[in-house]
XYZ file of C-alpha atoms in Angstrom:
469
model
C 0.000 0.000 0.000
C 1.252 3.465 -0.948
C 1.414 5.509 2.260
C 2.182 8.817 0.536
C -0.191 11.777 0.206
C -0.582 13.020 -3.376
C 0.007 16.594 -4.605
C -3.583 17.759 -5.001
C -3.747 21.439 -3.932
C -2.678 24.566 -5.843
C -1.665 28.086 -4.750
C -5.209 29.518 -4.810
C -6.516 26.731 -2.582
C -3.617 27.299 -0.182
C -4.361 31.055 -0.007
C -8.023 30.266 0.580
C -6.973 27.923 3.374
C -5.041 30.686 5.122
C -7.790 33.283 4.657
C -10.618 30.803 5.190
C -9.233 29.277 8.383
C -8.283 32.595 9.971
C -11.383 34.565 8.943
C -14.103 32.642 10.704
C -16.250 33.496 13.652
C -13.557 35.526 15.390
C -13.951 38.687 13.333
C -17.698 38.669 14.028
C -17.970 37.960 17.749
C -14.497 39.054 18.899
C -15.195 42.574 17.605
C -17.877 42.848 20.281
C -15.598 41.195 22.864
C -12.775 43.649 22.202
C -15.111 46.633 22.508
C -16.272 45.289 25.871
C -12.704 44.662 27.043
C -11.626 48.181 26.080
C -14.825 49.622 27.622
C -15.895 51.089 24.280
C -12.568 52.751 23.496
C -12.635 52.403 19.694
C -9.062 53.673 19.018
C -7.699 51.296 21.670
C -9.586 48.423 20.053
C -8.166 49.303 16.639
C -4.676 49.371 18.165
C -5.299 45.877 19.577
C -6.312 44.592 16.127
C -3.210 46.186 14.585
C -0.844 44.709 17.198
C -2.425 41.264 16.842
C -2.142 41.527 13.063
C 1.499 42.618 13.183
C 2.333 39.700 15.468
C 0.664 37.302 13.040
C 2.493 38.832 10.053
C 5.869 38.573 11.791
C 5.352 34.893 12.580
C 4.006 34.247 9.078
C 7.101 35.789 7.469
C 9.403 33.866 9.799
C 7.780 30.542 8.977
C 7.560 31.415 5.289
C 11.357 31.319 5.057
C 11.328 27.905 6.757
C 8.706 26.694 4.286
C 11.195 27.429 1.507
C 13.658 24.927 2.995
C 11.702 22.150 4.726
C 8.960 20.050 3.153
C 7.922 16.720 4.645
C 4.554 16.140 6.345
C 2.762 18.794 8.448
C 4.748 22.043 8.218
C 5.044 23.145 11.855
C 6.223 19.663 12.862
C 8.755 19.725 10.020
C 10.141 23.083 11.151
C 10.370 22.029 14.803
C 12.115 18.772 13.874
C 14.540 20.363 11.394
C 15.610 23.105 13.805
C 15.358 21.974 17.432
C 15.405 18.229 16.841
C 13.363 15.066 16.407
C 12.127 14.898 20.011
C 10.941 18.489 20.017
C 9.222 17.939 16.684
C 7.388 14.984 18.194
C 6.108 16.958 21.180
C 5.002 19.845 18.973
C 3.172 17.348 16.774
C 1.614 15.633 19.804
C 0.410 18.978 21.159
C -1.067 19.954 17.795
C -2.788 16.581 17.441
C -4.231 16.171 20.933
C -4.857 19.769 22.055
C -4.468 22.526 19.462
C -6.368 21.162 16.446
C -9.246 19.479 18.326
C -9.868 22.333 20.795
C -10.255 24.881 18.016
C -12.207 22.494 15.779
C -14.730 21.740 18.528
C -15.199 25.464 19.260
C -15.838 26.181 15.576
C -18.357 23.324 15.369
C -20.249 24.962 18.237
C -20.044 28.420 16.650
C -21.329 27.032 13.337
C -24.290 25.513 15.193
C -24.885 28.660 17.235
C -25.062 31.027 14.285
C -27.181 28.573 12.284
C -29.767 28.667 15.074
C -29.439 32.454 15.396
C -30.270 32.763 11.679
C -33.210 30.363 11.955
C -34.696 32.063 15.026
C -34.174 35.535 13.544
C -36.160 34.519 10.444
C -38.750 32.483 12.362
C -39.082 33.963 15.862
C -41.589 31.249 16.862
C -39.197 28.410 15.983
C -39.526 25.977 18.919
C -36.465 25.506 21.131
C -36.435 23.679 24.458
C -34.617 26.696 25.900
C -36.030 29.836 24.205
C -33.576 31.832 22.097
C -34.017 34.857 24.386
C -32.808 32.712 27.310
C -29.694 31.395 25.541
C -31.132 28.434 23.648
C -28.998 29.229 20.607
C -25.875 29.087 22.795
C -26.293 26.245 25.284
C -29.577 24.586 24.318
C -29.735 20.872 23.417
C -30.523 21.763 19.813
C -27.275 23.740 19.595
C -25.198 20.898 21.052
C -26.854 18.307 18.806
C -26.198 20.481 15.750
C -22.624 21.009 16.935
C -22.046 17.230 16.971
C -23.696 16.895 13.560
C -21.414 19.539 12.059
C -18.405 17.853 13.649
C -19.311 14.543 11.987
C -19.966 16.304 8.658
C -16.564 18.007 8.735
C -14.915 14.677 9.509
C -16.841 12.910 6.729
C -15.980 15.478 4.049
C -12.270 15.494 4.911
C -11.938 11.735 5.408
C -13.872 10.710 2.296
C -12.923 13.368 -0.242
C -9.999 15.727 0.425
C -10.570 17.398 -2.965
C -14.161 18.177 -2.002
C -12.879 19.589 1.295
C -10.520 21.857 -0.658
C -13.335 23.081 -2.926
C -15.561 23.705 0.083
C -12.764 25.727 1.671
C -12.398 27.855 -1.462
C -16.145 28.446 -1.804
C -16.745 29.427 1.822
C -13.759 31.778 1.748
C -15.241 33.701 -1.180
C -18.716 33.711 0.418
C -17.529 34.990 3.798
C -15.665 37.922 2.242
C -18.903 39.324 0.777
C -20.520 40.613 4.007
C -17.154 41.660 5.410
C -16.346 43.703 2.317
C -19.810 45.276 2.185
C -19.737 46.208 5.861
C -16.233 47.649 5.579
C -16.917 49.852 2.564
C -20.525 50.899 3.165
C -20.104 51.155 6.943
C -17.098 53.470 6.765
C -18.753 55.701 4.145
C -22.046 55.819 6.067
C -20.258 56.497 9.329
C -18.463 59.493 7.810
C -21.121 61.139 5.612
C -24.384 60.283 7.411
C -26.110 63.070 9.401
C -25.189 61.351 12.687
C -21.479 61.012 11.773
C -21.478 57.765 13.745
C -17.869 56.777 13.069
C -16.532 60.180 14.118
C -18.696 60.172 17.249
C -17.453 56.717 18.236
C -13.864 57.912 17.987
C -14.465 61.041 20.047
C -16.492 59.123 22.669
C -13.259 57.417 23.763
C -12.102 60.697 25.315
C -14.939 60.575 27.858
C -14.311 57.040 29.139
C -13.517 56.897 32.858
C -11.514 53.818 33.885
C -12.256 52.048 37.190
C -9.673 52.356 39.963
C -6.723 50.036 39.420
C -7.421 49.676 35.693
C -5.068 51.105 33.091
C -5.300 51.405 29.331
C -2.240 49.175 29.091
C -3.948 46.301 30.901
C -7.049 46.730 28.732
C -4.904 46.740 25.593
C -3.088 43.545 26.596
C -6.361 41.758 27.320
C -7.748 42.955 23.975
C -4.663 41.758 22.068
C -5.065 38.386 23.758
C -8.651 38.286 22.475
C -7.471 38.992 18.918
C -5.347 35.817 19.125
C -8.441 33.684 18.473
C -9.510 35.848 15.527
C -6.048 35.825 13.944
C -5.134 32.212 14.661
C -5.274 29.310 12.240
C -2.777 30.292 9.546
C -0.221 27.758 10.832
C -2.722 24.975 10.041
C -2.275 25.724 6.340
C 1.258 24.332 6.646
C -0.247 20.912 7.427
C -0.943 20.384 3.698
C 2.630 21.084 2.564
C 3.024 17.421 1.538
C -0.119 17.758 -0.638
C 0.657 21.209 -2.090
C 2.020 21.490 -5.609
C 5.474 23.140 -5.622
C 5.208 23.614 -1.845
C 8.553 25.416 -1.401
C 7.370 28.144 -3.742
C 3.609 28.223 -3.156
C 3.358 27.805 0.629
C 5.366 30.974 1.484
C 3.296 32.919 -1.057
C 0.041 31.581 0.370
C 1.019 32.408 3.950
C 2.142 35.947 3.157
C -0.681 36.915 0.787
C -3.290 35.306 3.025
C -2.029 37.082 6.145
C -2.041 40.514 4.480
C -5.612 39.960 3.256
C -6.748 38.918 6.743
C -5.275 41.937 8.565
C -6.668 44.370 5.980
C -10.153 42.844 6.094
C -10.274 42.752 9.902
C -9.355 46.393 10.473
C -11.614 47.630 7.666
C -14.531 45.555 8.974
C -14.018 46.806 12.538
C -14.154 50.408 11.290
C -17.191 49.626 9.145
C -19.115 48.182 12.069
C -18.280 51.279 14.120
C -19.845 53.364 11.353
C -23.160 51.553 11.658
C -23.964 51.776 15.368
C -22.791 53.423 18.565
C -20.148 51.642 20.638
C -22.686 51.240 23.448
C -25.057 49.378 21.102
C -22.260 47.270 19.638
C -21.026 46.319 23.109
C -24.488 45.104 24.051
C -25.939 43.653 20.833
C -22.957 42.939 18.581
C -22.415 43.585 14.875
C -25.886 42.474 13.759
C -27.296 45.847 14.802
C -24.807 47.693 12.582
C -25.798 45.543 9.604
C -29.492 46.104 10.306
C -29.032 49.876 10.619
C -27.187 50.129 7.317
C -28.742 47.389 5.158
C -32.168 46.902 6.760
C -33.734 44.083 8.761
C -33.744 41.415 6.039
C -30.087 41.793 5.106
C -29.208 42.167 8.759
C -30.669 38.738 9.449
C -28.933 37.282 6.413
C -25.662 38.311 8.086
C -26.200 35.482 10.553
C -26.348 33.019 7.660
C -23.064 34.365 6.297
C -21.520 34.071 9.762
C -22.651 30.436 9.961
C -21.142 29.708 6.539
C -17.972 31.539 7.570
C -17.696 29.378 10.699
C -18.247 26.233 8.637
C -15.379 27.179 6.338
C -13.054 27.683 9.286
C -14.315 24.473 10.870
C -13.559 22.594 7.645
C -10.028 23.966 7.472
C -9.373 23.077 11.110
C -10.685 19.559 10.613
C -8.470 19.266 7.520
C -5.425 19.875 9.706
C -6.871 17.784 12.522
C -7.237 14.641 10.398
C -3.560 14.756 9.441
C -2.154 15.211 12.950
C -1.558 11.623 14.000
C -0.474 10.721 10.472
C 2.324 13.312 10.665
C 3.681 11.548 13.768
C 3.169 8.035 12.427
C 5.130 8.683 9.221
C 8.085 9.488 11.473
C 7.664 6.203 13.334
C 6.435 8.021 16.460
C 3.316 8.069 18.585
C 0.995 5.141 19.283
C 0.835 2.363 16.681
C 2.615 4.221 13.856
C 2.026 1.280 11.500
C -1.726 1.800 11.979
C -1.942 5.589 11.810
C 0.453 5.860 8.860
C -1.888 3.918 6.581
C -3.373 5.758 3.603
C -6.645 4.605 2.079
C -5.961 3.745 -1.594
C -9.351 5.090 -2.745
C -9.511 8.405 -0.894
C -5.761 9.022 -0.392
C -6.531 9.957 3.213
C -5.158 8.623 6.532
C -8.489 7.219 7.732
C -7.214 5.802 11.030
C -5.635 9.137 11.911
C -8.889 10.849 10.937
C -10.906 8.660 13.331
C -8.533 9.555 16.165
C -8.990 13.241 15.268
C -12.773 12.915 15.517
C -12.424 11.248 18.932
C -10.241 14.113 20.234
C -12.662 16.703 18.844
C -15.487 14.990 20.718
C -13.477 15.008 23.954
C -12.580 18.702 23.759
C -16.097 19.562 22.584
C -17.432 17.978 25.789
C -14.911 19.950 27.863
C -15.773 23.225 26.116
C -19.469 22.731 26.805
C -19.033 21.828 30.476
C -16.350 24.400 31.351
C -17.020 27.327 29.031
C -20.709 27.169 28.066
C -22.830 25.423 30.678
C -20.585 26.436 33.575
C -20.803 22.950 35.088
C -17.090 23.111 35.854
C -15.689 26.166 37.576
C -12.591 26.965 39.580
C -9.803 24.397 39.195
C -9.155 23.146 35.653
C -11.707 25.478 34.086
C -10.136 27.582 31.341
C -10.948 29.112 27.968
C -10.126 26.335 25.500
C -10.672 28.718 22.579
C -7.721 30.987 23.483
C -5.144 29.366 25.790
C -4.054 26.575 23.386
C -3.383 29.359 20.868
C -1.072 31.133 23.311
C 0.801 27.857 23.862
C 1.689 27.579 20.206
C 3.413 30.974 20.406
C 5.452 29.663 23.334
C 6.470 26.637 21.261
C 7.591 28.889 18.397
C 10.337 30.496 20.499
C 12.861 27.578 20.539
C 12.341 27.147 16.778
C 13.251 30.772 16.125
C 16.262 30.672 18.462
C 17.786 27.489 17.012
C 17.153 28.750 13.457
C 19.438 31.705 14.223
C 22.163 29.343 15.487
C 21.980 26.803 12.649
C 21.219 28.703 9.462
C 24.646 30.305 8.945
C 24.207 30.462 5.172
C 21.189 32.795 5.406
C 21.467 36.570 5.090
C 21.184 38.704 8.219
C 17.530 39.637 7.669
C 16.347 36.037 7.379
C 18.772 34.644 9.921
C 18.430 37.228 12.684
C 15.907 40.025 12.098
C 12.781 37.975 11.364
C 13.436 35.307 14.049
C 14.183 37.947 16.711
C 10.962 39.742 15.837
C 9.215 36.364 16.001
C 10.589 35.721 19.499
C 9.530 39.176 20.706
C 6.059 38.798 19.186
C 5.617 35.360 20.759
C 6.784 36.595 24.170
C 4.338 39.489 23.933
C 1.446 37.071 23.317
C 2.486 34.949 26.310
C 2.652 38.062 28.506
C -0.751 39.205 27.232
C -2.181 35.795 28.165
C -0.772 36.020 31.692
C -2.359 39.443 32.155
C -5.611 38.591 30.393
C -6.358 35.133 31.837
C -4.687 35.116 35.244
C -5.172 31.881 37.165
C -6.699 30.146 34.160
C -3.174 29.895 32.768
C -2.140 27.686 35.709
C -5.042 25.252 35.307
C -4.421 25.057 31.581
C -0.681 24.425 32.003
C -1.421 21.537 34.362
C -3.689 19.950 31.755
C -1.077 20.678 29.084
C 1.607 18.956 31.192
C -0.607 15.891 31.657
C -1.127 15.568 27.890
C 2.588 15.970 27.249
C 3.339 13.293 29.870
C 0.921 10.940 28.129
C 2.691 11.681 24.851
C 6.038 10.822 26.462
C 4.708 7.546 27.880
C 3.077 6.550 24.597
C 6.202 7.198 22.560
C 8.459 5.536 25.157
C 6.304 2.413 25.091
C 6.278 2.473 21.289
C 10.091 2.609 21.137
C 10.371 -0.459 23.379
C 8.174 -2.603 21.164
């Protein structure tokens, strides 16, 4: 049996993966979150989006130069292995497979379900839910959780059965999701500047009248807001997981990462300004971006926004599941992890690692259960309750640091900019994100790190047992 993945994706698909995975639900609901964190300070929120975008661009450029040199299976694992060493590459791959991919995938499955129900209940207010929509039925109701599990199985099915179909779905949803974002950015900014209310100008000037509570500084608010942008900007690294399936990967992957990242940052900032042109910051903090759409485009188009958000989430969910299904395979092809001879198998009909895909679905189910109990229903609180949509993202920045440092030591043939400047900026950007997490999440970081350590210990035991066989 041929256990090699075929070259099936082109440059446009790779760009759509970067844009499609990153631009998901985050730009829609994190815009409201950041306004709340900054207490309605629009300029401070824009600064947070810019800092988060710059950090992403720095890391993208740093990994783009690595993509020009290393191509094996699953980009980030390749880079960790080629720089720091085989053991470090294994632990990075284990983290991505058991924590990073499945936590984010499960969150996006829930968000896809949530916004699907929001669209349905906005069009049909009398749609029956066990928990009424006004009481949070679209967020924590049994219908939402059932739909979340259905979407999770659908994403698994599409990626496990037909990777080409998954690629086409990624491309289509990327194009679709850019429509409302582009409209809101352009029309919202124009309306906010030329309308009789001058909403955009008023929202900027309102920041001057904000009174901060005692003990709160703009710096602490900014750091917490930047931490929130991490979810909205994250996902681009997952595009490197298809480097073994990308045509002319050494040339196309760096292009896809760079072009995709620039598009994402531009769209996010323009959309944030557009939303601020459609409603007051007080309204946006309370009701979210839907109100801005309704004010500018009317009630019907405002409700259709929720459908676009659902489709946007589905596209991101698909891209995350695409990376998720290849996680265990990336370890198995290196002879590492549990039962590498099993997880390295490629189905001759679909050219997909089906056994690795089943493991991915299992991990998504596990983290989906945790997310519901700890973050949605509030069943778990206190010890070991943390935000599984953000903290795993911060961890990946921590894992980047050794890669950047060793790159500077090893790559003596590179010019100064590639060898020193970009990696140093990458280290500083990663350290900033870690610091922002410490300030923004407090004690949650400790509970998460304990869980992280347990998973890493399991990875060590599994690989140690495998080596003895």
